[in-house]
Amino acid sequence: MERQFLIDDLKLGESWRLFRILGEFVEGIETLHDLGPAVSIFGSARTRPDDPIYQKAVQIAGLLVNNGFSVITGGGGGVMEAANKGAAQAGGPSVGLNIKLPFEQKPNAYADIQVEFNYFFIRKVMFLKYASAYLAMPGGFGTLDEIFEVMTLIQTKRVKPFPIILVGSDYWSGLLTWIKERLRAAGMISPDDLDIIQLIDDPEQVVATIKRFVIV
């Protein structure tokens, strides 16, 4: 028999797992409830320290801390590590919401507030609940997942609008063009749905944009 995954394990006879799920919610909320204004930063776990994207994430996170924000990441390597590193170097709160995975994800050394999750959906709630803005550096499926989910929640008015900023014009412009030329042109989204997203490369402008929306 093939190995089953967590979602398959939630059977009627294993309802005790609901307590584990509840426990993860409680731990996340108790740990983060007094965090203050924060920005959730997403991006690839595979970005190397010598990559300009890594260095820009360090810079942006430091600027955010210097302007009164905490930083929240997925707690792993790459862009996540860079953002936690930048926040730590600036002396600010640095959160890592780590996920237990069979590969790739290990907690980085820079997040001074760590919460570990078994379930992605609980982790995603924490990213959203405590964020005043979302910032996406170049990344893969996980980064896209976070962006599109929060766009959907804002579009459907399940959460209040807040800044969603994509950093890296060369990386993201093709996606935005496709959304405009395919989804919007075909009437699959409303003309103003893309107003949710901003494409900004300059770190100072990123922070200024967030500050215009959020009172720290």
PDB file of C-alpha atoms in Angstrom:
ATOM      1  CA  MET A   1       0.000   0.000   0.000  1.00  0.00           C
ATOM      2  CA  GLU A   2       1.270   3.479  -0.839  1.00  0.00           C
ATOM      3  CA  ARG A   3       2.063   5.813   2.015  1.00  0.00           C
ATOM      4  CA  GLN A   4      -0.883   8.039   2.872  1.00  0.00           C
ATOM      5  CA  PHE A   5      -0.581  11.748   3.491  1.00  0.00           C
ATOM      6  CA  LEU A   6      -1.953  13.853   6.327  1.00  0.00           C
ATOM      7  CA  ILE A   7      -5.231  14.669   4.601  1.00  0.00           C
ATOM      8  CA  ASP A   8      -5.889  10.953   4.105  1.00  0.00           C
ATOM      9  CA  ASP A   9      -5.310  10.251   7.786  1.00  0.00           C
ATOM     10  CA  LEU A  10      -8.294  12.313   8.915  1.00  0.00           C
ATOM     11  CA  LYS A  11     -10.832   9.497   9.062  1.00  0.00           C
ATOM     12  CA  LEU A  12     -13.831   9.108  11.309  1.00  0.00           C
ATOM     13  CA  GLY A  13     -11.961   6.659  13.531  1.00  0.00           C
ATOM     14  CA  GLU A  14      -9.071   9.101  13.938  1.00  0.00           C
ATOM     15  CA  SER A  15     -10.988  12.176  15.027  1.00  0.00           C
ATOM     16  CA  TRP A  16      -8.422  12.666  17.807  1.00  0.00           C
ATOM     17  CA  ARG A  17      -6.343  14.365  15.113  1.00  0.00           C
ATOM     18  CA  LEU A  18      -8.748  17.284  15.359  1.00  0.00           C
ATOM     19  CA  PHE A  19      -7.219  18.032  18.757  1.00  0.00           C
ATOM     20  CA  ARG A  20      -3.787  18.159  17.156  1.00  0.00           C
ATOM     21  CA  ILE A  21      -5.134  20.623  14.598  1.00  0.00           C
ATOM     22  CA  LEU A  22      -6.731  22.708  17.344  1.00  0.00           C
ATOM     23  CA  GLY A  23      -3.479  22.588  19.290  1.00  0.00           C
ATOM     24  CA  GLU A  24      -1.560  24.044  16.352  1.00  0.00           C
ATOM     25  CA  PHE A  25      -4.057  26.897  16.086  1.00  0.00           C
ATOM     26  CA  VAL A  26      -3.762  27.609  19.813  1.00  0.00           C
ATOM     27  CA  GLU A  27       0.050  27.547  19.766  1.00  0.00           C
ATOM     28  CA  GLY A  28       0.202  29.904  16.792  1.00  0.00           C
ATOM     29  CA  ILE A  29      -2.265  32.386  18.253  1.00  0.00           C
ATOM     30  CA  GLU A  30      -0.703  32.378  21.725  1.00  0.00           C
ATOM     31  CA  THR A  31       2.771  32.884  20.273  1.00  0.00           C
ATOM     32  CA  LEU A  32       1.892  35.697  17.878  1.00  0.00           C
ATOM     33  CA  HIS A  33      -1.005  37.547  19.502  1.00  0.00           C
ATOM     34  CA  ASP A  34       1.102  40.520  20.656  1.00  0.00           C
ATOM     35  CA  LEU A  35       3.406  40.706  17.630  1.00  0.00           C
ATOM     36  CA  GLY A  36       2.267  44.132  16.414  1.00  0.00           C
ATOM     37  CA  PRO A  37       2.305  45.335  12.788  1.00  0.00           C
ATOM     38  CA  ALA A  38       4.039  42.760  10.607  1.00  0.00           C
ATOM     39  CA  VAL A  39       4.752  41.935   6.979  1.00  0.00           C
ATOM     40  CA  SER A  40       4.665  38.370   5.671  1.00  0.00           C
ATOM     41  CA  ILE A  41       7.495  37.796   3.199  1.00  0.00           C
ATOM     42  CA  PHE A  42       7.461  34.904   0.726  1.00  0.00           C
ATOM     43  CA  GLY A  43       9.964  33.548  -1.769  1.00  0.00           C
ATOM     44  CA  SER A  44      11.969  30.529  -2.791  1.00  0.00           C
ATOM     45  CA  ALA A  45      13.701  28.348  -0.216  1.00  0.00           C
ATOM     46  CA  ARG A  46      16.347  27.659  -2.863  1.00  0.00           C
ATOM     47  CA  THR A  47      17.661  31.196  -3.303  1.00  0.00           C
ATOM     48  CA  ARG A  48      21.354  31.288  -2.429  1.00  0.00           C
ATOM     49  CA  PRO A  49      23.049  33.936  -0.252  1.00  0.00           C
ATOM     50  CA  ASP A  50      25.044  35.244  -3.226  1.00  0.00           C
ATOM     51  CA  ASP A  51      21.858  35.876  -5.232  1.00  0.00           C
ATOM     52  CA  PRO A  52      20.830  39.561  -5.518  1.00  0.00           C
ATOM     53  CA  ILE A  53      17.290  38.507  -4.559  1.00  0.00           C
ATOM     54  CA  TYR A  54      18.585  37.149  -1.243  1.00  0.00           C
ATOM     55  CA  GLN A  55      20.467  40.355  -0.589  1.00  0.00           C
ATOM     56  CA  LYS A  56      17.440  42.474  -1.457  1.00  0.00           C
ATOM     57  CA  ALA A  57      15.287  40.448   0.956  1.00  0.00           C
ATOM     58  CA  VAL A  58      17.825  41.144   3.721  1.00  0.00           C
ATOM     59  CA  GLN A  59      17.696  44.853   2.905  1.00  0.00           C
ATOM     60  CA  ILE A  60      13.900  45.095   2.750  1.00  0.00           C
ATOM     61  CA  ALA A  61      13.443  43.214   6.021  1.00  0.00           C
ATOM     62  CA  GLY A  62      15.906  45.516   7.763  1.00  0.00           C
ATOM     63  CA  LEU A  63      14.102  48.580   6.452  1.00  0.00           C
ATOM     64  CA  LEU A  64      10.765  47.193   7.620  1.00  0.00           C
ATOM     65  CA  VAL A  65      12.089  46.668  11.143  1.00  0.00           C
ATOM     66  CA  ASN A  66      13.577  50.160  11.184  1.00  0.00           C
ATOM     67  CA  ASN A  67      10.129  51.481  10.297  1.00  0.00           C
ATOM     68  CA  GLY A  68       8.289  49.665  13.072  1.00  0.00           C
ATOM     69  CA  PHE A  69       7.305  46.367  11.458  1.00  0.00           C
ATOM     70  CA  SER A  70       8.000  42.795  12.431  1.00  0.00           C
ATOM     71  CA  VAL A  71       8.806  40.239   9.746  1.00  0.00           C
ATOM     72  CA  ILE A  72       7.069  36.885   9.248  1.00  0.00           C
ATOM     73  CA  THR A  73       8.435  34.160   6.970  1.00  0.00           C
ATOM     74  CA  GLY A  74       8.022  30.448   6.423  1.00  0.00           C
ATOM     75  CA  GLY A  75      11.083  29.916   8.582  1.00  0.00           C
ATOM     76  CA  GLY A  76      13.147  27.997   6.019  1.00  0.00           C
ATOM     77  CA  GLY A  77      16.121  28.819   3.842  1.00  0.00           C
ATOM     78  CA  GLY A  78      16.563  31.043   0.823  1.00  0.00           C
ATOM     79  CA  VAL A  79      14.416  34.175   0.774  1.00  0.00           C
ATOM     80  CA  MET A  80      12.858  33.190   4.095  1.00  0.00           C
ATOM     81  CA  GLU A  81      16.263  32.999   5.741  1.00  0.00           C
ATOM     82  CA  ALA A  82      17.282  36.286   4.133  1.00  0.00           C
ATOM     83  CA  ALA A  83      14.234  38.120   5.475  1.00  0.00           C
ATOM     84  CA  ASN A  84      14.680  36.714   8.981  1.00  0.00           C
ATOM     85  CA  LYS A  85      18.368  37.619   8.792  1.00  0.00           C
ATOM     86  CA  GLY A  86      17.643  41.205   7.778  1.00  0.00           C
ATOM     87  CA  ALA A  87      15.113  41.601  10.581  1.00  0.00           C
ATOM     88  CA  ALA A  88      17.470  40.088  13.145  1.00  0.00           C
ATOM     89  CA  GLN A  89      20.360  42.306  12.066  1.00  0.00           C
ATOM     90  CA  ALA A  90      18.110  45.339  12.493  1.00  0.00           C
ATOM     91  CA  GLY A  91      17.191  44.199  16.000  1.00  0.00           C
ATOM     92  CA  GLY A  92      13.521  43.553  15.346  1.00  0.00           C
ATOM     93  CA  PRO A  93      11.110  40.670  15.923  1.00  0.00           C
ATOM     94  CA  SER A  94      11.636  37.954  13.334  1.00  0.00           C
ATOM     95  CA  VAL A  95       9.078  35.148  13.030  1.00  0.00           C
ATOM     96  CA  GLY A  96       9.577  31.785  11.331  1.00  0.00           C
ATOM     97  CA  LEU A  97       6.474  29.673  10.702  1.00  0.00           C
ATOM     98  CA  ASN A  98       8.184  26.412   9.880  1.00  0.00           C
ATOM     99  CA  ILE A  99       6.408  23.493   8.195  1.00  0.00           C
ATOM    100  CA  LYS A 100       7.414  19.872   8.692  1.00  0.00           C
ATOM    101  CA  LEU A 101       8.284  18.462   5.275  1.00  0.00           C
ATOM    102  CA  PRO A 102      10.035  15.257   4.158  1.00  0.00           C
ATOM    103  CA  PHE A 103      12.488  17.391   2.185  1.00  0.00           C
ATOM    104  CA  GLU A 104      13.884  20.907   1.835  1.00  0.00           C
ATOM    105  CA  GLN A 105      12.466  22.713   4.858  1.00  0.00           C
ATOM    106  CA  LYS A 106      14.651  23.179   7.926  1.00  0.00           C
ATOM    107  CA  PRO A 107      14.315  26.100  10.351  1.00  0.00           C
ATOM    108  CA  ASN A 108      16.825  28.865   9.726  1.00  0.00           C
ATOM    109  CA  ALA A 109      18.972  30.293  12.499  1.00  0.00           C
ATOM    110  CA  TYR A 110      17.699  33.880  12.334  1.00  0.00           C
ATOM    111  CA  ALA A 111      14.040  33.718  13.387  1.00  0.00           C
ATOM    112  CA  ASP A 112      13.867  34.464  17.105  1.00  0.00           C
ATOM    113  CA  ILE A 113      10.177  33.501  17.255  1.00  0.00           C
ATOM    114  CA  GLN A 114       9.590  29.998  15.901  1.00  0.00           C
ATOM    115  CA  VAL A 115       6.354  28.068  15.472  1.00  0.00           C
ATOM    116  CA  GLU A 116       6.312  24.673  13.785  1.00  0.00           C
ATOM    117  CA  PHE A 117       3.315  23.268  11.912  1.00  0.00           C
ATOM    118  CA  ASN A 118       2.238  19.930  10.515  1.00  0.00           C
ATOM    119  CA  TYR A 119      -0.613  21.425   8.501  1.00  0.00           C
ATOM    120  CA  PHE A 120      -0.195  23.977   5.737  1.00  0.00           C
ATOM    121  CA  PHE A 121      -3.666  25.458   6.170  1.00  0.00           C
ATOM    122  CA  ILE A 122      -3.044  26.429   9.803  1.00  0.00           C
ATOM    123  CA  ARG A 123       0.286  27.986   8.883  1.00  0.00           C
ATOM    124  CA  LYS A 124      -1.427  29.980   6.135  1.00  0.00           C
ATOM    125  CA  VAL A 125      -3.953  31.333   8.614  1.00  0.00           C
ATOM    126  CA  MET A 126      -1.085  32.642  10.760  1.00  0.00           C
ATOM    127  CA  PHE A 127       0.599  34.325   7.779  1.00  0.00           C
ATOM    128  CA  LEU A 128      -2.658  36.110   7.019  1.00  0.00           C
ATOM    129  CA  LYS A 129      -3.988  36.831  10.501  1.00  0.00           C
ATOM    130  CA  TYR A 130      -0.916  38.731  11.653  1.00  0.00           C
ATOM    131  CA  ALA A 131       0.124  40.439   8.411  1.00  0.00           C
ATOM    132  CA  SER A 132      -0.424  44.083   7.535  1.00  0.00           C
ATOM    133  CA  ALA A 133       0.979  43.396   4.054  1.00  0.00           C
ATOM    134  CA  TYR A 134       2.230  40.540   1.850  1.00  0.00           C
ATOM    135  CA  LEU A 135       5.537  40.789   0.037  1.00  0.00           C
ATOM    136  CA  ALA A 136       6.519  38.186  -2.565  1.00  0.00           C
ATOM    137  CA  MET A 137      10.040  37.771  -3.852  1.00  0.00           C
ATOM    138  CA  PRO A 138      10.700  35.335  -6.734  1.00  0.00           C
ATOM    139  CA  GLY A 139       9.544  31.862  -5.735  1.00  0.00           C
ATOM    140  CA  GLY A 140       7.822  28.679  -6.833  1.00  0.00           C
ATOM    141  CA  PHE A 141       4.473  26.981  -6.261  1.00  0.00           C
ATOM    142  CA  GLY A 142       4.380  27.824  -2.556  1.00  0.00           C
ATOM    143  CA  THR A 143       4.873  31.522  -3.211  1.00  0.00           C
ATOM    144  CA  LEU A 144       2.251  31.498  -5.962  1.00  0.00           C
ATOM    145  CA  ASP A 145      -0.141  29.657  -3.667  1.00  0.00           C
ATOM    146  CA  GLU A 146       0.159  32.313  -0.972  1.00  0.00           C
ATOM    147  CA  ILE A 147      -0.298  35.168  -3.459  1.00  0.00           C
ATOM    148  CA  PHE A 148      -3.335  33.746  -5.217  1.00  0.00           C
ATOM    149  CA  GLU A 149      -5.058  32.665  -2.025  1.00  0.00           C
ATOM    150  CA  VAL A 150      -4.864  36.098  -0.440  1.00  0.00           C
ATOM    151  CA  MET A 151      -5.920  37.716  -3.735  1.00  0.00           C
ATOM    152  CA  THR A 152      -8.982  35.465  -3.745  1.00  0.00           C
ATOM    153  CA  LEU A 153      -9.799  36.302  -0.125  1.00  0.00           C
ATOM    154  CA  ILE A 154      -9.560  40.031  -0.823  1.00  0.00           C
ATOM    155  CA  GLN A 155     -11.501  39.712  -4.085  1.00  0.00           C
ATOM    156  CA  THR A 156     -14.326  37.851  -2.322  1.00  0.00           C
ATOM    157  CA  LYS A 157     -14.214  40.271   0.645  1.00  0.00           C
ATOM    158  CA  ARG A 158     -13.339  37.588   3.158  1.00  0.00           C
ATOM    159  CA  VAL A 159     -10.496  39.779   4.436  1.00  0.00           C
ATOM    160  CA  LYS A 160      -9.905  43.518   4.350  1.00  0.00           C
ATOM    161  CA  PRO A 161      -7.688  44.757   1.503  1.00  0.00           C
ATOM    162  CA  PHE A 162      -4.024  45.254   2.284  1.00  0.00           C
ATOM    163  CA  PRO A 163      -0.878  45.711   0.167  1.00  0.00           C
ATOM    164  CA  ILE A 164       0.329  42.762  -1.904  1.00  0.00           C
ATOM    165  CA  ILE A 165       3.706  43.673  -3.341  1.00  0.00           C
ATOM    166  CA  LEU A 166       5.687  41.653  -5.872  1.00  0.00           C
ATOM    167  CA  VAL A 167       9.428  42.363  -5.880  1.00  0.00           C
ATOM    168  CA  GLY A 168      11.278  41.510  -9.082  1.00  0.00           C
ATOM    169  CA  SER A 169       9.888  42.988 -12.301  1.00  0.00           C
ATOM    170  CA  ASP A 170      11.843  40.624 -14.523  1.00  0.00           C
ATOM    171  CA  TYR A 171      10.407  37.648 -12.659  1.00  0.00           C
ATOM    172  CA  TRP A 172       6.783  38.690 -12.138  1.00  0.00           C
ATOM    173  CA  SER A 173       5.925  40.837 -15.169  1.00  0.00           C
ATOM    174  CA  GLY A 174       5.201  37.828 -17.390  1.00  0.00           C
ATOM    175  CA  LEU A 175       2.682  36.473 -14.897  1.00  0.00           C
ATOM    176  CA  LEU A 176       0.921  39.822 -14.611  1.00  0.00           C
ATOM    177  CA  THR A 177       0.829  40.162 -18.393  1.00  0.00           C
ATOM    178  CA  TRP A 178      -0.740  36.707 -18.691  1.00  0.00           C
ATOM    179  CA  ILE A 179      -3.375  37.579 -16.075  1.00  0.00           C
ATOM    180  CA  LYS A 180      -4.245  40.764 -17.965  1.00  0.00           C
ATOM    181  CA  GLU A 181      -4.233  39.256 -21.449  1.00  0.00           C
ATOM    182  CA  ARG A 182      -5.943  35.986 -20.560  1.00  0.00           C
ATOM    183  CA  LEU A 183      -7.977  36.189 -17.379  1.00  0.00           C
ATOM    184  CA  ARG A 184      -9.050  39.821 -17.533  1.00  0.00           C
ATOM    185  CA  ALA A 185      -9.503  39.881 -21.311  1.00  0.00           C
ATOM    186  CA  ALA A 186     -11.696  36.780 -21.124  1.00  0.00           C
ATOM    187  CA  GLY A 187     -13.811  38.281 -18.363  1.00  0.00           C
ATOM    188  CA  MET A 188     -12.674  35.708 -15.799  1.00  0.00           C
ATOM    189  CA  ILE A 189     -11.773  38.479 -13.353  1.00  0.00           C
ATOM    190  CA  SER A 190     -13.057  42.017 -12.937  1.00  0.00           C
ATOM    191  CA  PRO A 191     -11.097  44.899 -14.487  1.00  0.00           C
ATOM    192  CA  ASP A 192     -10.116  46.226 -11.058  1.00  0.00           C
ATOM    193  CA  ASP A 193      -9.079  42.898  -9.517  1.00  0.00           C
ATOM    194  CA  LEU A 194      -5.456  43.495 -10.444  1.00  0.00           C
ATOM    195  CA  ASP A 195      -5.487  46.708  -8.418  1.00  0.00           C
ATOM    196  CA  ILE A 196      -4.804  44.432  -5.449  1.00  0.00           C
ATOM    197  CA  ILE A 197      -1.216  43.829  -6.626  1.00  0.00           C
ATOM    198  CA  GLN A 198       1.693  46.239  -6.962  1.00  0.00           C
ATOM    199  CA  LEU A 199       4.992  45.500  -8.705  1.00  0.00           C
ATOM    200  CA  ILE A 200       7.830  47.359  -6.964  1.00  0.00           C
ATOM    201  CA  ASP A 201      11.578  46.772  -7.135  1.00  0.00           C
ATOM    202  CA  ASP A 202      13.045  49.556  -5.002  1.00  0.00           C
ATOM    203  CA  PRO A 203      13.322  48.550  -1.302  1.00  0.00           C
ATOM    204  CA  GLU A 204      12.678  52.086  -0.040  1.00  0.00           C
ATOM    205  CA  GLN A 205       9.551  52.344  -2.186  1.00  0.00           C
ATOM    206  CA  VAL A 206       8.352  48.956  -0.954  1.00  0.00           C
ATOM    207  CA  VAL A 207       8.467  50.140   2.643  1.00  0.00           C
ATOM    208  CA  ALA A 208       6.980  53.549   1.811  1.00  0.00           C
ATOM    209  CA  THR A 209       4.046  51.861   0.056  1.00  0.00           C
ATOM    210  CA  ILE A 210       3.341  49.679   3.069  1.00  0.00           C
ATOM    211  CA  LYS A 211       3.620  52.646   5.450  1.00  0.00           C
ATOM    212  CA  ARG A 212       1.057  54.612   3.440  1.00  0.00           C
ATOM    213  CA  PHE A 213      -1.439  51.849   4.087  1.00  0.00           C
ATOM    214  CA  VAL A 214      -0.514  50.827   7.626  1.00  0.00           C
ATOM    215  CA  ILE A 215      -0.277  53.067  10.687  1.00  0.00           C
ATOM    216  CA  VAL A 216       2.598  51.793  12.841  1.00  0.00           C
TER     217      VAL A 216
END
